[in-house]
Structure formats: structure tokens, C-alpha cells
PDB file of C-alpha atoms in Angstrom:
ATOM      1  CA  UNK A   1     -26.678 -57.774 -96.338  1.00 49.00           C
ATOM      2  CA  UNK A   2     -23.211 -57.961 -94.825  1.00 48.00           C
ATOM      3  CA  UNK A   3     -21.762 -55.020 -92.827  1.00 47.00           C
ATOM      4  CA  UNK A   4     -18.327 -53.646 -93.445  1.00 48.00           C
ATOM      5  CA  UNK A   5     -15.740 -53.382 -90.550  1.00 48.00           C
ATOM      6  CA  UNK A   6     -16.010 -49.592 -90.700  1.00 49.00           C
ATOM      7  CA  UNK A   7     -19.727 -49.661 -90.146  1.00 47.00           C
ATOM      8  CA  UNK A   8     -19.292 -52.029 -87.230  1.00 43.00           C
ATOM      9  CA  UNK A   9     -16.857 -49.644 -85.492  1.00 49.00           C
ATOM     10  CA  UNK A  10     -19.273 -46.725 -85.912  1.00 48.00           C
ATOM     11  CA  UNK A  11     -22.075 -48.740 -84.380  1.00 46.00           C
ATOM     12  CA  UNK A  12     -19.922 -49.640 -81.356  1.00 49.00           C
ATOM     13  CA  UNK A  13     -18.990 -45.984 -80.800  1.00 49.00           C
ATOM     14  CA  UNK A  14     -22.625 -44.892 -80.927  1.00 48.00           C
ATOM     15  CA  UNK A  15     -23.523 -47.520 -78.367  1.00 44.00           C
ATOM     16  CA  UNK A  16     -20.773 -46.300 -75.927  1.00 45.00           C
ATOM     17  CA  UNK A  17     -21.920 -42.693 -76.301  1.00 44.00           C
ATOM     18  CA  UNK A  18     -25.464 -43.560 -75.391  1.00 44.00           C
ATOM     19  CA  UNK A  19     -24.366 -45.390 -72.255  1.00 44.00           C
ATOM     20  CA  UNK A  20     -22.255 -42.478 -70.904  1.00 47.00           C
ATOM     21  CA  UNK A  21     -18.579 -42.434 -69.912  1.00 49.00           C
ATOM     22  CA  UNK A  22     -17.003 -45.703 -68.991  1.00 48.00           C
ATOM     23  CA  UNK A  23     -16.695 -46.355 -65.245  1.00 48.00           C
ATOM     24  CA  UNK A  24     -13.399 -47.710 -63.920  1.00 49.00           C
ATOM     25  CA  UNK A  25     -13.549 -51.240 -62.693  1.00 50.00           C
ATOM     26  CA  UNK A  26     -12.638 -51.617 -59.007  1.00 50.00           C
ATOM     27  CA  UNK A  27     -10.042 -54.314 -58.620  1.00 53.00           C
ATOM     28  CA  UNK A  28      -9.301 -56.470 -55.558  1.00 52.00           C
ATOM     29  CA  UNK A  29      -6.063 -54.655 -54.590  1.00 54.00           C
ATOM     30  CA  UNK A  30      -7.957 -51.305 -54.481  1.00 57.00           C
ATOM     31  CA  UNK A  31     -10.551 -52.716 -52.097  1.00 54.00           C
ATOM     32  CA  UNK A  32      -7.827 -54.094 -49.840  1.00 56.00           C
ATOM     33  CA  UNK A  33      -6.006 -50.721 -49.591  1.00 56.00           C
ATOM     34  CA  UNK A  34      -9.262 -48.892 -48.787  1.00 58.00           C
ATOM     35  CA  UNK A  35     -10.058 -51.307 -45.975  1.00 57.00           C
ATOM     36  CA  UNK A  36      -6.569 -50.930 -44.473  1.00 50.00           C
ATOM     37  CA  UNK A  37      -6.836 -47.129 -44.594  1.00 57.00           C
ATOM     38  CA  UNK A  38     -10.158 -47.103 -42.763  1.00 53.00           C
ATOM     39  CA  UNK A  39      -8.859 -49.522 -40.153  1.00 54.00           C
ATOM     40  CA  UNK A  40      -5.827 -47.301 -39.452  1.00 50.00           C
ATOM     41  CA  UNK A  41      -7.979 -44.137 -39.251  1.00 49.00           C
ATOM     42  CA  UNK A  42     -10.351 -45.454 -36.567  1.00 49.00           C
ATOM     43  CA  UNK A  43      -7.798 -47.411 -34.564  1.00 52.00           C
ATOM     44  CA  UNK A  44      -5.077 -44.695 -34.277  1.00 49.00           C
ATOM     45  CA  UNK A  45      -4.678 -43.168 -30.730  1.00 51.00           C
ATOM     46  CA  UNK A  46      -5.716 -39.598 -29.950  1.00 48.00           C
ATOM     47  CA  UNK A  47      -2.960 -37.050 -30.553  1.00 46.00           C
ATOM     48  CA  UNK A  48      -0.960 -36.043 -27.496  1.00 47.00           C
ATOM     49  CA  UNK A  49      -1.418 -32.257 -27.277  1.00 43.00           C
ATOM     50  CA  UNK A  50       1.241 -31.976 -24.634  1.00 42.00           C
ATOM     51  CA  UNK A  51       3.880 -32.699 -27.248  1.00 37.00           C
ATOM     52  CA  UNK A  52       2.902 -29.552 -29.110  1.00 34.00           C
ATOM     53  CA  UNK A  53       2.020 -27.284 -26.196  1.00 38.00           C
ATOM     54  CA  UNK A  54       5.443 -25.741 -25.960  1.00 36.00           C
ATOM     55  CA  UNK A  55       5.239 -24.650 -29.572  1.00 32.00           C
ATOM     56  CA  UNK A  56       1.939 -22.806 -29.179  1.00 34.00           C
ATOM     57  CA  UNK A  57       2.232 -19.007 -29.036  1.00 36.00           C
ATOM     58  CA  UNK A  58      -0.588 -18.855 -26.421  1.00 33.00           C
ATOM     59  CA  UNK A  59      -1.849 -21.430 -23.901  1.00 37.00           C
ATOM     60  CA  UNK A  60      -4.911 -23.461 -24.975  1.00 39.00           C
ATOM     61  CA  UNK A  61      -6.977 -22.009 -22.115  1.00 41.00           C
ATOM     62  CA  UNK A  62      -5.767 -18.438 -21.532  1.00 37.00           C
ATOM     63  CA  UNK A  63      -6.336 -16.943 -18.071  1.00 34.00           C
ATOM     64  CA  UNK A  64      -8.992 -14.260 -18.069  1.00 36.00           C
ATOM     65  CA  UNK A  65      -8.344 -11.197 -15.887  1.00 28.00           C
ATOM     66  CA  UNK A  66     -11.236  -9.114 -14.604  1.00 32.00           C
ATOM     67  CA  UNK A  67     -11.547  -5.654 -16.060  1.00 34.00           C
ATOM     68  CA  UNK A  68     -10.568  -2.888 -13.675  1.00 30.00           C
ATOM     69  CA  UNK A  69     -13.145  -0.163 -13.266  1.00 35.00           C
ATOM     70  CA  UNK A  70     -12.153   3.385 -12.374  1.00 36.00           C
ATOM     71  CA  UNK A  71     -15.073   4.882 -10.529  1.00 44.00           C
ATOM     72  CA  UNK A  72     -13.129   6.850  -7.919  1.00 57.00           C
ATOM     73  CA  UNK A  73     -13.752  10.572  -7.595  1.00 79.00           C
ATOM     74  CA  UNK A  74     -11.789  13.293  -5.835  1.00 81.00           C
ATOM     75  CA  UNK A  75     -13.260  15.502  -3.146  1.00 83.00           C
ATOM     76  CA  UNK A  76     -11.512  18.814  -2.620  1.00 82.00           C
ATOM     77  CA  UNK A  77     -13.765  20.703  -0.219  1.00 85.00           C
ATOM     78  CA  UNK A  78     -16.557  20.377   2.329  1.00 95.00           C
ATOM     79  CA  UNK A  79     -18.828  23.098   3.671  1.00 94.00           C
ATOM     80  CA  UNK A  80     -18.042  22.383   7.324  1.00 95.00           C
ATOM     81  CA  UNK A  81     -15.847  20.063   9.398  1.00 96.00           C
ATOM     82  CA  UNK A  82     -19.016  18.197  10.380  1.00 96.00           C
ATOM     83  CA  UNK A  83     -19.813  17.542   6.711  1.00 97.00           C
ATOM     84  CA  UNK A  84     -16.318  16.127   6.298  1.00 97.00           C
ATOM     85  CA  UNK A  85     -16.774  13.953   9.390  1.00 97.00           C
ATOM     86  CA  UNK A  86     -20.083  12.571   8.101  1.00 97.00           C
ATOM     87  CA  UNK A  87     -18.458  11.749   4.772  1.00 97.00           C
ATOM     88  CA  UNK A  88     -15.445  10.020   6.365  1.00 97.00           C
ATOM     89  CA  UNK A  89     -17.281   7.841   8.907  1.00 96.00           C
ATOM     90  CA  UNK A  90     -18.511   5.161   6.474  1.00 96.00           C
ATOM     91  CA  UNK A  91     -15.108   5.131   4.738  1.00 95.00           C
ATOM     92  CA  UNK A  92     -12.685   4.913   7.673  1.00 96.00           C
ATOM     93  CA  UNK A  93     -12.623   2.851  10.833  1.00 95.00           C
ATOM     94  CA  UNK A  94     -13.795   4.573  13.986  1.00 94.00           C
ATOM     95  CA  UNK A  95     -10.498   3.716  15.679  1.00 95.00           C
ATOM     96  CA  UNK A  96      -8.602   5.697  13.053  1.00 95.00           C
ATOM     97  CA  UNK A  97     -10.806   8.765  13.282  1.00 96.00           C
ATOM     98  CA  UNK A  98     -10.826   8.714  17.075  1.00 96.00           C
ATOM     99  CA  UNK A  99      -7.014   8.759  17.180  1.00 97.00           C
ATOM    100  CA  UNK A 100      -6.697  11.979  15.167  1.00 97.00           C
ATOM    101  CA  UNK A 101      -5.561  14.811  17.396  1.00 95.00           C
ATOM    102  CA  UNK A 102      -5.455  12.461  20.398  1.00 95.00           C
ATOM    103  CA  UNK A 103      -2.455  10.324  19.576  1.00 94.00           C
ATOM    104  CA  UNK A 104       0.731  12.410  20.106  1.00 93.00           C
ATOM    105  CA  UNK A 105       2.108  13.870  16.903  1.00 92.00           C
ATOM    106  CA  UNK A 106      -1.139  13.607  14.938  1.00 95.00           C
ATOM    107  CA  UNK A 107      -3.451  16.270  13.545  1.00 96.00           C
ATOM    108  CA  UNK A 108      -7.227  16.390  13.877  1.00 97.00           C
ATOM    109  CA  UNK A 109     -10.273  16.533  11.649  1.00 97.00           C
ATOM    110  CA  UNK A 110     -10.214  20.336  11.626  1.00 97.00           C
ATOM    111  CA  UNK A 111      -6.704  20.264  10.155  1.00 96.00           C
ATOM    112  CA  UNK A 112      -7.820  18.061   7.298  1.00 97.00           C
ATOM    113  CA  UNK A 113     -10.813  20.311   6.657  1.00 96.00           C
ATOM    114  CA  UNK A 114      -8.505  23.356   6.449  1.00 95.00           C
ATOM    115  CA  UNK A 115      -6.162  21.532   4.064  1.00 96.00           C
ATOM    116  CA  UNK A 116      -9.089  20.683   1.804  1.00 96.00           C
ATOM    117  CA  UNK A 117     -10.451  24.237   1.993  1.00 94.00           C
ATOM    118  CA  UNK A 118      -7.047  25.644   0.996  1.00 93.00           C
ATOM    119  CA  UNK A 119      -6.739  23.221  -1.916  1.00 95.00           C
ATOM    120  CA  UNK A 120      -3.585  21.668  -0.453  1.00 96.00           C
ATOM    121  CA  UNK A 121      -5.140  18.214  -0.219  1.00 96.00           C
ATOM    122  CA  UNK A 122      -7.718  16.158  -2.056  1.00 96.00           C
ATOM    123  CA  UNK A 123      -9.426  12.911  -1.078  1.00 97.00           C
ATOM    124  CA  UNK A 124      -9.817  10.155  -3.668  1.00 95.00           C
ATOM    125  CA  UNK A 125     -13.003   8.216  -2.967  1.00 95.00           C
ATOM    126  CA  UNK A 126     -11.480   4.816  -3.660  1.00 93.00           C
ATOM    127  CA  UNK A 127     -11.049   1.620  -1.686  1.00 90.00           C
ATOM    128  CA  UNK A 128      -9.133   2.329   0.440  1.00 92.00           C
ATOM    129  CA  UNK A 129      -9.650   6.063   0.764  1.00 95.00           C
ATOM    130  CA  UNK A 130      -6.595   8.028  -0.419  1.00 96.00           C
ATOM    131  CA  UNK A 131      -5.306  11.477   0.519  1.00 97.00           C
ATOM    132  CA  UNK A 132      -3.227  13.147  -2.214  1.00 97.00           C
ATOM    133  CA  UNK A 133      -0.792  15.994  -1.551  1.00 97.00           C
ATOM    134  CA  UNK A 134       1.744  17.917  -3.629  1.00 98.00           C
ATOM    135  CA  UNK A 135       4.795  18.668  -1.502  1.00 98.00           C
ATOM    136  CA  UNK A 136       7.863  20.795  -2.204  1.00 98.00           C
ATOM    137  CA  UNK A 137      11.070  19.508  -0.595  1.00 98.00           C
ATOM    138  CA  UNK A 138      14.094  21.796  -0.293  1.00 98.00           C
ATOM    139  CA  UNK A 139      17.487  20.282   0.443  1.00 98.00           C
ATOM    140  CA  UNK A 140      19.373  23.301   1.775  1.00 97.00           C
ATOM    141  CA  UNK A 141      23.129  23.077   1.285  1.00 97.00           C
ATOM    142  CA  UNK A 142      25.586  24.483   3.831  1.00 95.00           C
ATOM    143  CA  UNK A 143      29.319  24.724   4.438  1.00 92.00           C
ATOM    144  CA  UNK A 144      31.572  21.666   4.528  1.00 90.00           C
ATOM    145  CA  UNK A 145      29.102  19.582   2.533  1.00 91.00           C
ATOM    146  CA  UNK A 146      26.412  19.760   5.209  1.00 96.00           C
ATOM    147  CA  UNK A 147      22.660  19.619   4.589  1.00 97.00           C
ATOM    148  CA  UNK A 148      19.928  21.192   6.722  1.00 97.00           C
ATOM    149  CA  UNK A 149      17.250  18.844   8.070  1.00 98.00           C
ATOM    150  CA  UNK A 150      14.301  19.344  10.393  1.00 97.00           C
ATOM    151  CA  UNK A 151      14.922  16.958  13.271  1.00 97.00           C
ATOM    152  CA  UNK A 152      11.540  17.418  15.008  1.00 97.00           C
ATOM    153  CA  UNK A 153       8.519  19.673  15.474  1.00 96.00           C
ATOM    154  CA  UNK A 154       6.750  20.993  18.534  1.00 96.00           C
ATOM    155  CA  UNK A 155       2.975  21.140  18.098  1.00 94.00           C
ATOM    156  CA  UNK A 156       0.419  23.490  19.642  1.00 93.00           C
ATOM    157  CA  UNK A 157      -0.898  20.723  21.905  1.00 92.00           C
ATOM    158  CA  UNK A 158       2.564  20.370  23.490  1.00 93.00           C
ATOM    159  CA  UNK A 159       3.462  17.122  21.753  1.00 93.00           C
ATOM    160  CA  UNK A 160       6.542  16.509  19.604  1.00 94.00           C
ATOM    161  CA  UNK A 161       6.981  14.508  16.463  1.00 94.00           C
ATOM    162  CA  UNK A 162      10.229  13.378  14.873  1.00 95.00           C
ATOM    163  CA  UNK A 163      10.894  14.414  11.313  1.00 93.00           C
ATOM    164  CA  UNK A 164      14.548  14.186  10.215  1.00 94.00           C
ATOM    165  CA  UNK A 165      13.852  15.328   6.693  1.00 95.00           C
ATOM    166  CA  UNK A 166      14.657  18.392   4.577  1.00 97.00           C
ATOM    167  CA  UNK A 167      12.443  21.465   4.628  1.00 97.00           C
ATOM    168  CA  UNK A 168       9.040  20.352   3.309  1.00 97.00           C
ATOM    169  CA  UNK A 169       5.809  22.223   2.694  1.00 96.00           C
ATOM    170  CA  UNK A 170       2.445  21.423   1.117  1.00 97.00           C
ATOM    171  CA  UNK A 171       1.978  23.279  -2.154  1.00 97.00           C
ATOM    172  CA  UNK A 172      -0.903  25.641  -2.853  1.00 95.00           C
ATOM    173  CA  UNK A 173      -3.094  25.266  -5.952  1.00 94.00           C
ATOM    174  CA  UNK A 174      -1.483  26.639  -9.140  1.00 93.00           C
ATOM    175  CA  UNK A 175       1.739  27.369  -7.235  1.00 96.00           C
ATOM    176  CA  UNK A 176       5.033  26.850  -9.087  1.00 97.00           C
ATOM    177  CA  UNK A 177       7.926  25.013  -7.500  1.00 97.00           C
ATOM    178  CA  UNK A 178       9.931  28.251  -7.216  1.00 97.00           C
ATOM    179  CA  UNK A 179       7.043  30.038  -5.503  1.00 97.00           C
ATOM    180  CA  UNK A 180       6.517  27.146  -3.095  1.00 97.00           C
ATOM    181  CA  UNK A 181      10.241  27.095  -2.219  1.00 97.00           C
ATOM    182  CA  UNK A 182      10.269  30.815  -1.415  1.00 95.00           C
ATOM    183  CA  UNK A 183       7.118  30.536   0.717  1.00 95.00           C
ATOM    184  CA  UNK A 184       8.411  27.471   2.597  1.00 95.00           C
ATOM    185  CA  UNK A 185      11.688  29.208   3.466  1.00 95.00           C
ATOM    186  CA  UNK A 186       9.850  32.310   4.659  1.00 93.00           C
ATOM    187  CA  UNK A 187       7.261  30.445   6.782  1.00 92.00           C
ATOM    188  CA  UNK A 188       9.499  27.848   8.411  1.00 94.00           C
ATOM    189  CA  UNK A 189      12.931  29.471   8.526  1.00 93.00           C
ATOM    190  CA  UNK A 190      11.717  32.979   9.364  1.00 84.00           C
ATOM    191  CA  UNK A 191      11.771  36.270   7.436  1.00 74.00           C
ATOM    192  CA  UNK A 192      12.547  36.679   3.754  1.00 77.00           C
ATOM    193  CA  UNK A 193      15.901  35.232   2.751  1.00 86.00           C
ATOM    194  CA  UNK A 194      17.724  35.069  -0.552  1.00 93.00           C
ATOM    195  CA  UNK A 195      17.155  31.623  -2.033  1.00 95.00           C
ATOM    196  CA  UNK A 196      19.124  30.254  -4.982  1.00 96.00           C
ATOM    197  CA  UNK A 197      17.921  26.972  -6.450  1.00 98.00           C
ATOM    198  CA  UNK A 198      20.710  24.779  -7.836  1.00 98.00           C
ATOM    199  CA  UNK A 199      20.194  24.524 -11.627  1.00 97.00           C
ATOM    200  CA  UNK A 200      19.215  21.063 -12.790  1.00 97.00           C
ATOM    201  CA  UNK A 201      18.467  19.806  -9.266  1.00 98.00           C
ATOM    202  CA  UNK A 202      14.692  19.472  -9.695  1.00 98.00           C
ATOM    203  CA  UNK A 203      13.342  15.969  -9.194  1.00 98.00           C
ATOM    204  CA  UNK A 204       9.784  14.651  -9.111  1.00 98.00           C
ATOM    205  CA  UNK A 205       8.886  11.480  -7.238  1.00 97.00           C
ATOM    206  CA  UNK A 206       5.719   9.696  -6.162  1.00 97.00           C
ATOM    207  CA  UNK A 207       5.441   8.087  -2.730  1.00 96.00           C
ATOM    208  CA  UNK A 208       2.524   6.227  -1.165  1.00 95.00           C
ATOM    209  CA  UNK A 209       2.517   5.463   2.550  1.00 92.00           C
ATOM    210  CA  UNK A 210       0.346   5.696   5.635  1.00 91.00           C
ATOM    211  CA  UNK A 211      -0.093   9.231   6.884  1.00 91.00           C
ATOM    212  CA  UNK A 212       1.613  10.127  10.160  1.00 91.00           C
ATOM    213  CA  UNK A 213      -0.687  13.113  10.659  1.00 95.00           C
ATOM    214  CA  UNK A 214      -3.880  11.117  10.000  1.00 97.00           C
ATOM    215  CA  UNK A 215      -3.444   7.472  11.088  1.00 96.00           C
ATOM    216  CA  UNK A 216      -5.423   4.981   9.031  1.00 96.00           C
ATOM    217  CA  UNK A 217      -5.629   7.303   6.026  1.00 96.00           C
ATOM    218  CA  UNK A 218      -3.229   6.243   3.237  1.00 96.00           C
ATOM    219  CA  UNK A 219      -1.500   9.121   1.486  1.00 97.00           C
ATOM    220  CA  UNK A 220      -0.010   9.701  -1.946  1.00 97.00           C
ATOM    221  CA  UNK A 221       2.714  12.343  -1.952  1.00 97.00           C
ATOM    222  CA  UNK A 222       3.869  13.965  -5.165  1.00 97.00           C
ATOM    223  CA  UNK A 223       7.298  15.255  -4.146  1.00 98.00           C
ATOM    224  CA  UNK A 224       8.878  18.182  -5.985  1.00 98.00           C
ATOM    225  CA  UNK A 225      12.484  18.262  -4.757  1.00 98.00           C
ATOM    226  CA  UNK A 226      15.249  20.813  -5.321  1.00 98.00           C
ATOM    227  CA  UNK A 227      18.648  21.661  -3.880  1.00 98.00           C
ATOM    228  CA  UNK A 228      19.142  25.272  -2.809  1.00 98.00           C
ATOM    229  CA  UNK A 229      21.414  27.736  -1.048  1.00 97.00           C
ATOM    230  CA  UNK A 230      19.783  30.017   1.494  1.00 96.00           C
ATOM    231  CA  UNK A 231      21.679  33.066   2.749  1.00 94.00           C
ATOM    232  CA  UNK A 232      21.837  34.196   6.358  1.00 93.00           C
ATOM    233  CA  UNK A 233      21.204  30.887   8.141  1.00 95.00           C
ATOM    234  CA  UNK A 234      23.020  30.090  11.422  1.00 95.00           C
ATOM    235  CA  UNK A 235      25.980  27.756  11.089  1.00 93.00           C
ATOM    236  CA  UNK A 236      24.993  25.866  14.250  1.00 95.00           C
ATOM    237  CA  UNK A 237      21.789  23.929  14.997  1.00 96.00           C
ATOM    238  CA  UNK A 238      18.884  26.311  15.610  1.00 96.00           C
ATOM    239  CA  UNK A 239      15.141  26.612  16.319  1.00 97.00           C
ATOM    240  CA  UNK A 240      12.506  28.680  14.507  1.00 96.00           C
ATOM    241  CA  UNK A 241       8.944  29.554  15.445  1.00 94.00           C
ATOM    242  CA  UNK A 242       6.109  29.477  12.943  1.00 90.00           C
ATOM    243  CA  UNK A 243       3.180  31.839  12.832  1.00 83.00           C
ATOM    244  CA  UNK A 244      -0.343  30.696  12.030  1.00 75.00           C
ATOM    245  CA  UNK A 245      -0.342  28.460   8.968  1.00 75.00           C
ATOM    246  CA  UNK A 246      -3.713  29.706   7.698  1.00 79.00           C
ATOM    247  CA  UNK A 247      -5.464  33.066   7.659  1.00 74.00           C
ATOM    248  CA  UNK A 248      -8.865  33.665   9.241  1.00 71.00           C
ATOM    249  CA  UNK A 249      -9.980  37.134   8.220  1.00 59.00           C
ATOM    250  CA  UNK A 250     -13.602  36.909   9.389  1.00 69.00           C
ATOM    251  CA  UNK A 251     -12.962  34.561  12.324  1.00 74.00           C
ATOM    252  CA  UNK A 252     -15.217  31.777  11.035  1.00 71.00           C
ATOM    253  CA  UNK A 253     -12.632  29.088  10.323  1.00 78.00           C
ATOM    254  CA  UNK A 254     -11.926  28.088  13.906  1.00 86.00           C
ATOM    255  CA  UNK A 255      -8.154  27.981  13.555  1.00 86.00           C
ATOM    256  CA  UNK A 256      -7.769  27.457  17.280  1.00 89.00           C
ATOM    257  CA  UNK A 257      -9.377  24.015  16.893  1.00 92.00           C
ATOM    258  CA  UNK A 258      -6.590  22.794  14.623  1.00 94.00           C
ATOM    259  CA  UNK A 259      -3.275  21.349  15.785  1.00 94.00           C
ATOM    260  CA  UNK A 260      -0.539  23.603  14.424  1.00 93.00           C
ATOM    261  CA  UNK A 261       3.261  23.587  14.394  1.00 94.00           C
ATOM    262  CA  UNK A 262       4.756  26.027  16.882  1.00 94.00           C
ATOM    263  CA  UNK A 263       8.509  25.318  16.613  1.00 96.00           C
ATOM    264  CA  UNK A 264      10.885  23.723  14.107  1.00 97.00           C
ATOM    265  CA  UNK A 265      14.165  22.187  15.269  1.00 98.00           C
ATOM    266  CA  UNK A 266      16.930  22.300  12.639  1.00 98.00           C
ATOM    267  CA  UNK A 267      20.220  20.447  12.400  1.00 97.00           C
ATOM    268  CA  UNK A 268      23.119  20.450   9.966  1.00 97.00           C
ATOM    269  CA  UNK A 269      23.984  16.884   9.024  1.00 96.00           C
ATOM    270  CA  UNK A 270      26.412  15.224   6.661  1.00 92.00           C
ATOM    271  CA  UNK A 271      24.861  14.194   3.371  1.00 81.00           C
ATOM    272  CA  UNK A 272      25.662  10.661   2.247  1.00 68.00           C
ATOM    273  CA  UNK A 273      26.102  11.882  -1.306  1.00 55.00           C
ATOM    274  CA  UNK A 274      28.434  14.720  -0.336  1.00 53.00           C
ATOM    275  CA  UNK A 275      30.428  13.427   2.649  1.00 61.00           C
ATOM    276  CA  UNK A 276      32.855  10.538   2.690  1.00 50.00           C
TER     277      UNK A 276
END
């Protein structure tokens, strides 16, 4: 029985369906292009990263900085001067401690103990050890654009130390700048005087330097500075005497062991900012 053309086409379609989708035949040009691509991939040189380094937002190998740890603590008081000495010995060189109160113009261990007891000073247990002090500085204005400075001090041990700075005084705990100014004028310039602080003259500054009073002990000074007029001061250079800096009601503080300031020498000088 002969088959019609239509039946032959149906039979061919059924055969293709049973064999799955037709696979494309790989020709010779396709094989050649694939081989060339593989050859180029494996034979190409490594990329030069230096050409792109300047475009990177961060370096390929960023530098790693060690983390800083803050383990320092402040010491504000010690039961006795001996306790303070024992605490300082492993933290300061013996040469530094031995020079306190011996080198002209310096103070001794008892002075530092009194400062700590009064709350005027604190010691930061860091490396190196650091003494921190809040200081009020009063630039006293005079006639003809002159400013009062303390040229030098005479100490209780008979030594002198040069100063050439405005009236300065360590601040007490919880003391305001105005209160510290009034106390400084009374203690170092003698008697109670009328003090007028120049409005807007207050400045705060931080200074770190080696201590003149305690060699080998770095100090951080928080300076609270004002300009002021003080009534009743001599117009010429003058000298004032200071009474005991600290009180000793029950006689147990040993004030006589400390080196104290006996006299202040004052001079009127021309201020660079006020005089031509």
C-alpha cells in the first residue's frame, strides 16, 4: 500500500520528536575561534596593578595602627608624705626625686603632698607620670599701658627663682575663676583690694611642660587667664611678703618642712600688645 506525502511528513515529525531537540552542528570556523580564544587567555601577561593603584580609594595593604589603651588613673591624695614617696619611687628616677628641695628654686616632696591634700594638684598614673594643675593667671593693667609681672620669688630656704610672668595662683577645688582671682590678689599682693575683671578677657589654654618646682615630673597646666584692674597698687616696682600658704590648725601637717614663698618681686613692664 502506497503512502501519501502527508503521511510521510507526519512520520518524519514523530521521529524527530522521539529523538529530542536537534543539536547544532559544530563547524570548522567555530572550532578555530575557540582555540584562538583559549590560547589568548592563557598566554596573556598578568595585569600590572601599579597602573591602577592611583585610582584606588585605599591602598591595597592598609597600614594597621595599634589601638591606644587608656588605663591611666588619677591620684589626688595620700595619707602621709612617706606614702607619696613610696608611690613615686618606682615611677620617677631617683635623680629627679633627690633634686627636689635641694636644687635652688625647687620645692620638695612635702610641698607636693600638701598640694595633693588641698586638691590643688592631681597625679595621672601614666607613662610618663603627669602632674595636672588648674592655674588662674591675672594680667593686671596699670597706667600708660603697663602690665604688672612677678620678676622673681624669694623662697623660705633663701634661694631665688626667676618668674617674669603675671600674677599666678593654683586654684582650689570647686573654685570659680572670680574667686581664685580675688584670693590670688589678697595672698600675693597683700590685703583686700578692689579687683575689676575686664569683661570678655577670659581665656582658657592648656600647656604641658616640665615642672620647674619638681624636676623630672612633667606637668599639664590648665590656665584660666583674665585681664584686671586692681586699685591701690604702687606705681613703682615693689615687693610683697606672703604669709603661710596653707593652714595647719592641729599642727600635724608639718608646714615647716615645705619650701614656701616668702617674698614676691613685682615690676611694671610694657605689654607688647599695648605698647608700640
